[in-house]
Short mmCIF file of C-alpha atoms in Angstrom, two decimals:
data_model
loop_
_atom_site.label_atom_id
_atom_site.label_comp_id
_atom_site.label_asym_id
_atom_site.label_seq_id
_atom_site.Cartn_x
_atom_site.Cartn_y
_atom_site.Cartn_z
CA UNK A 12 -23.25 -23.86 22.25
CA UNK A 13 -25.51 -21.17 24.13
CA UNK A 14 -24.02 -17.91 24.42
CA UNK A 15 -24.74 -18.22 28.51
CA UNK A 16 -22.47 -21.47 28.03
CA UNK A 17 -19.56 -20.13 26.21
CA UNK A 18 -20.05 -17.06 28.48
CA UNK A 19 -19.47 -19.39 31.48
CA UNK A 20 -16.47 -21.11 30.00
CA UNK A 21 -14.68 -17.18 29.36
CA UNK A 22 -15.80 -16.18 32.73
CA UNK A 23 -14.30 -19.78 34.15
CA UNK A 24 -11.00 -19.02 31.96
CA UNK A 25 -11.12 -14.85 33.07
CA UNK A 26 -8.61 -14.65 35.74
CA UNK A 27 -6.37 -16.54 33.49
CA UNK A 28 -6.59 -14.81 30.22
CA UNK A 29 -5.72 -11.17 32.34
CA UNK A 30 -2.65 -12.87 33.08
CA UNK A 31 -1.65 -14.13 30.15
CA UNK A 32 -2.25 -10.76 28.94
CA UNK A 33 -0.59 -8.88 31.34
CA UNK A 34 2.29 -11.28 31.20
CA UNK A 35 2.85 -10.79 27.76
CA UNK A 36 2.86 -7.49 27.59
CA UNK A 37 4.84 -6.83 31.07
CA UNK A 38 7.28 -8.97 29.46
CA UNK A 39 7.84 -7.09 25.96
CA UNK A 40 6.56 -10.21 24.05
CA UNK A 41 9.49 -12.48 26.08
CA UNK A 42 6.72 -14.38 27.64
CA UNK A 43 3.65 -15.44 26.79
CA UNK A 44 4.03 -16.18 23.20
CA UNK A 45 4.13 -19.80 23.71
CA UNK A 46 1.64 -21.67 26.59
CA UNK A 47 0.94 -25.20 27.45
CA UNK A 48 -3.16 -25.50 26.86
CA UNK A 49 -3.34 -29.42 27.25
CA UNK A 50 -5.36 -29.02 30.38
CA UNK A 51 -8.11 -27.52 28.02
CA UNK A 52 -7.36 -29.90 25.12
CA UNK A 53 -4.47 -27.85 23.32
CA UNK A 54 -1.37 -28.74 22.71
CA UNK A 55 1.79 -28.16 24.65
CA UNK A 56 3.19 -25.69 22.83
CA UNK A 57 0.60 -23.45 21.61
CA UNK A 58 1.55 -20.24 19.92
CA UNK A 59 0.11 -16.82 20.75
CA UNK A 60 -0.15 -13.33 19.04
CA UNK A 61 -1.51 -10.20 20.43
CA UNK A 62 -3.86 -8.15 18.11
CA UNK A 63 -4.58 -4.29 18.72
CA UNK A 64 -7.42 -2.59 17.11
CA UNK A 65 -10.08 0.56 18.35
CA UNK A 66 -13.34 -0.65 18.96
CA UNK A 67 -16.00 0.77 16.23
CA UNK A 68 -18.04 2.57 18.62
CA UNK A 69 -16.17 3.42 21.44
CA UNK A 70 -13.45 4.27 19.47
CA UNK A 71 -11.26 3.06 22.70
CA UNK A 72 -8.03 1.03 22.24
CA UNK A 73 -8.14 -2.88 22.83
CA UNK A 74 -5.55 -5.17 23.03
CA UNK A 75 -6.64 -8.89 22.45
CA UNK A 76 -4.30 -12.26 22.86
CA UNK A 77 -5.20 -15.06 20.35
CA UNK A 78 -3.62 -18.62 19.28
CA UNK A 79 -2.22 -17.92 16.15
CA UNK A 80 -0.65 -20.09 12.67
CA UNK A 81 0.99 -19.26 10.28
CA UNK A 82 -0.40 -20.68 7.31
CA UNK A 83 1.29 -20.09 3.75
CA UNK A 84 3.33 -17.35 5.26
CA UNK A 85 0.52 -15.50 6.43
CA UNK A 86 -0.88 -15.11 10.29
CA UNK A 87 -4.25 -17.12 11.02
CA UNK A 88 -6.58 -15.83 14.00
CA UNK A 89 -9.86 -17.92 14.57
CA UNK A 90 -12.68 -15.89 15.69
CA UNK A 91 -13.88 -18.95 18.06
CA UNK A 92 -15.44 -17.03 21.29
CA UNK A 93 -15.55 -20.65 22.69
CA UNK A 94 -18.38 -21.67 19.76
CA UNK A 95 -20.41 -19.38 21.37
CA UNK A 96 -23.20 -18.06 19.12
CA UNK A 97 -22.11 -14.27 18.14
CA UNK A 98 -19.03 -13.51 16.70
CA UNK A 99 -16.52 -11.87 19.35
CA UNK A 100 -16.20 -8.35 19.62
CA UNK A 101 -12.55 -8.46 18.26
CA UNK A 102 -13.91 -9.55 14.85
CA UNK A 103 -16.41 -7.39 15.07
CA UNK A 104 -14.22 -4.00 15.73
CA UNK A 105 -11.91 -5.48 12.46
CA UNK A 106 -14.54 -5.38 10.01
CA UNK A 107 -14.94 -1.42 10.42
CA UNK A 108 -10.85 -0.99 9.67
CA UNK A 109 -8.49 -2.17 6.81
CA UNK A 110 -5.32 -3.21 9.03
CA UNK A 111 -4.84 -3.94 12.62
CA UNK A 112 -1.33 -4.20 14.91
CA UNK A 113 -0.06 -7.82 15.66
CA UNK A 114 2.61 -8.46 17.90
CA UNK A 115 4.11 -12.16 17.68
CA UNK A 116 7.05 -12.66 20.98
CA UNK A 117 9.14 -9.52 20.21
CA UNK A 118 7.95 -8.22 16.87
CA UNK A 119 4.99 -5.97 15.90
CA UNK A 120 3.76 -5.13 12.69
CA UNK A 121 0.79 -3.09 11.35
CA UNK A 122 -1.04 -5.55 8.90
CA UNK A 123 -3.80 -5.99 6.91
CA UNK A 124 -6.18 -8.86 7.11
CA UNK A 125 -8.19 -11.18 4.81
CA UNK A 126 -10.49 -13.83 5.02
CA UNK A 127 -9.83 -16.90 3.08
CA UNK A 128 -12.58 -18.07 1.16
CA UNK A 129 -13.49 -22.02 -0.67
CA UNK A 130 -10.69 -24.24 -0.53
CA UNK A 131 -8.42 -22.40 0.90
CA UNK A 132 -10.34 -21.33 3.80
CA UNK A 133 -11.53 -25.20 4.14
CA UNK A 134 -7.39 -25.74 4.26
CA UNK A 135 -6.76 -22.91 7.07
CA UNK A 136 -9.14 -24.65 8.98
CA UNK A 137 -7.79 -27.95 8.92
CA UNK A 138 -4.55 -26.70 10.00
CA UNK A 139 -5.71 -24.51 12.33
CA UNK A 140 -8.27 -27.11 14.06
CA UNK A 141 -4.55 -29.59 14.19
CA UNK A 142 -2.90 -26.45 16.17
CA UNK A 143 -5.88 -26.07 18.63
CA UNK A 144 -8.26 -29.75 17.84
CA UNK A 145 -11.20 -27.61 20.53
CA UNK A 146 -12.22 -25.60 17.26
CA UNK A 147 -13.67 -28.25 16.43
CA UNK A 148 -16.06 -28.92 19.25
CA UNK A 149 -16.80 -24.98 19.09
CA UNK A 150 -17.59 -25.33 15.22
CA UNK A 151 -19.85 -27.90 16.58
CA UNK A 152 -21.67 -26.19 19.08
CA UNK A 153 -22.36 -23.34 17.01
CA UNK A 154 -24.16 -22.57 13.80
CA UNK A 155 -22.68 -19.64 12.91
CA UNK A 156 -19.26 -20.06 10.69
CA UNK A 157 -16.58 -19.30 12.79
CA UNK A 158 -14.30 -16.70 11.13
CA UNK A 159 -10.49 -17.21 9.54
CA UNK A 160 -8.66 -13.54 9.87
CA UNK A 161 -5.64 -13.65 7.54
CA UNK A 162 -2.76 -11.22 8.47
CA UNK A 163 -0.14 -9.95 6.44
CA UNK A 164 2.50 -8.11 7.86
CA UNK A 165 3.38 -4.33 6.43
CA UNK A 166 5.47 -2.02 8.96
CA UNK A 167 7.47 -2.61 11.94
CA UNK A 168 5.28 -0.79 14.73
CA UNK A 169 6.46 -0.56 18.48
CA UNK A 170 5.86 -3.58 20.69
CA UNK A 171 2.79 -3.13 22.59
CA UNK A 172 3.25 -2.19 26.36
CA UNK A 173 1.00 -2.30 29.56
CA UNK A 174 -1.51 1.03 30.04
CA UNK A 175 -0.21 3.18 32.65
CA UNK A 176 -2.00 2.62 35.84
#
């Protein structure tokens, strides 16, 4: 898929993804951990994480909501961007860092973060393509490898909150 075409999809999706965001955090991590995406070819119940990490340049503070598994006892992100071309910026801004902060409903952690490699990365994508069955058109569209993040959890952190206005 053409970056201007996965760049339409986000834009399509914007509104929506602020509000999930701003849900989830307004709520403490009581909502927005679990959404319905079968209008976009999800499933019902589709489970959501929050990652925070600084950007590598900027420096600035970013707060990013993914679908999430939990694969082997660890947490798997999917660095999808829709199957556009580039890798998103999230994945980009981990790279330059050894752990990030994940919040799942009501619990954060600080953890550190792997990508699974041969079989076992052929295995986390399997799974997580049965969680969310659109990585596979985005795989598809793209000919870049899309990226498994592996998280394991090390400290209880504070639950992320909304920015002060």
């Amino acid at each position: 898929m053409a970056d201007s075409d996965a760049a339409a999809l986000r834009a399509s999706r914007a509104d929506w993804a602020a509000q999930h965001l701003a849900t989830y955090l307004d709520s403490g991590g009581t909502q927005g951990h679990v959404l319905d995406l079968s209008d976009v070819g999800g499933r019902h119940f589709t489970t959501h994480c929050l990652i925070r990490y600084t950007g590598r340049k900027s420096g600035q503070r970013y707060v990013k909501p993914l679908i999430y598994g939990n694969f082997g006892g660890e947490i798997v992100i999917v660095g999808s961007k829709g199957g556009a071309d580039s890798h998103p910026a999230w994945y980009l801004n981990i790279q330059a860092c050894e752990t990030l902060e994940v919040q799942i409903a009501t619990q954060a952690f600080e953890a550190s973060w792997r990508e699974p490699e041969g079989d076992e990365r052929h295995q986390v994508w399997e799974y997580m393509c049965h969680l969310y069955p659109p990585y596979i058109s985005y795989q598809q569209s793209t000919s870049r490898r899309i990226p498994l993040v592996m998280l394991n959890p090390l400290t209880p952190t504070a639950i992320f909150s909304a920015p002060a206005d």
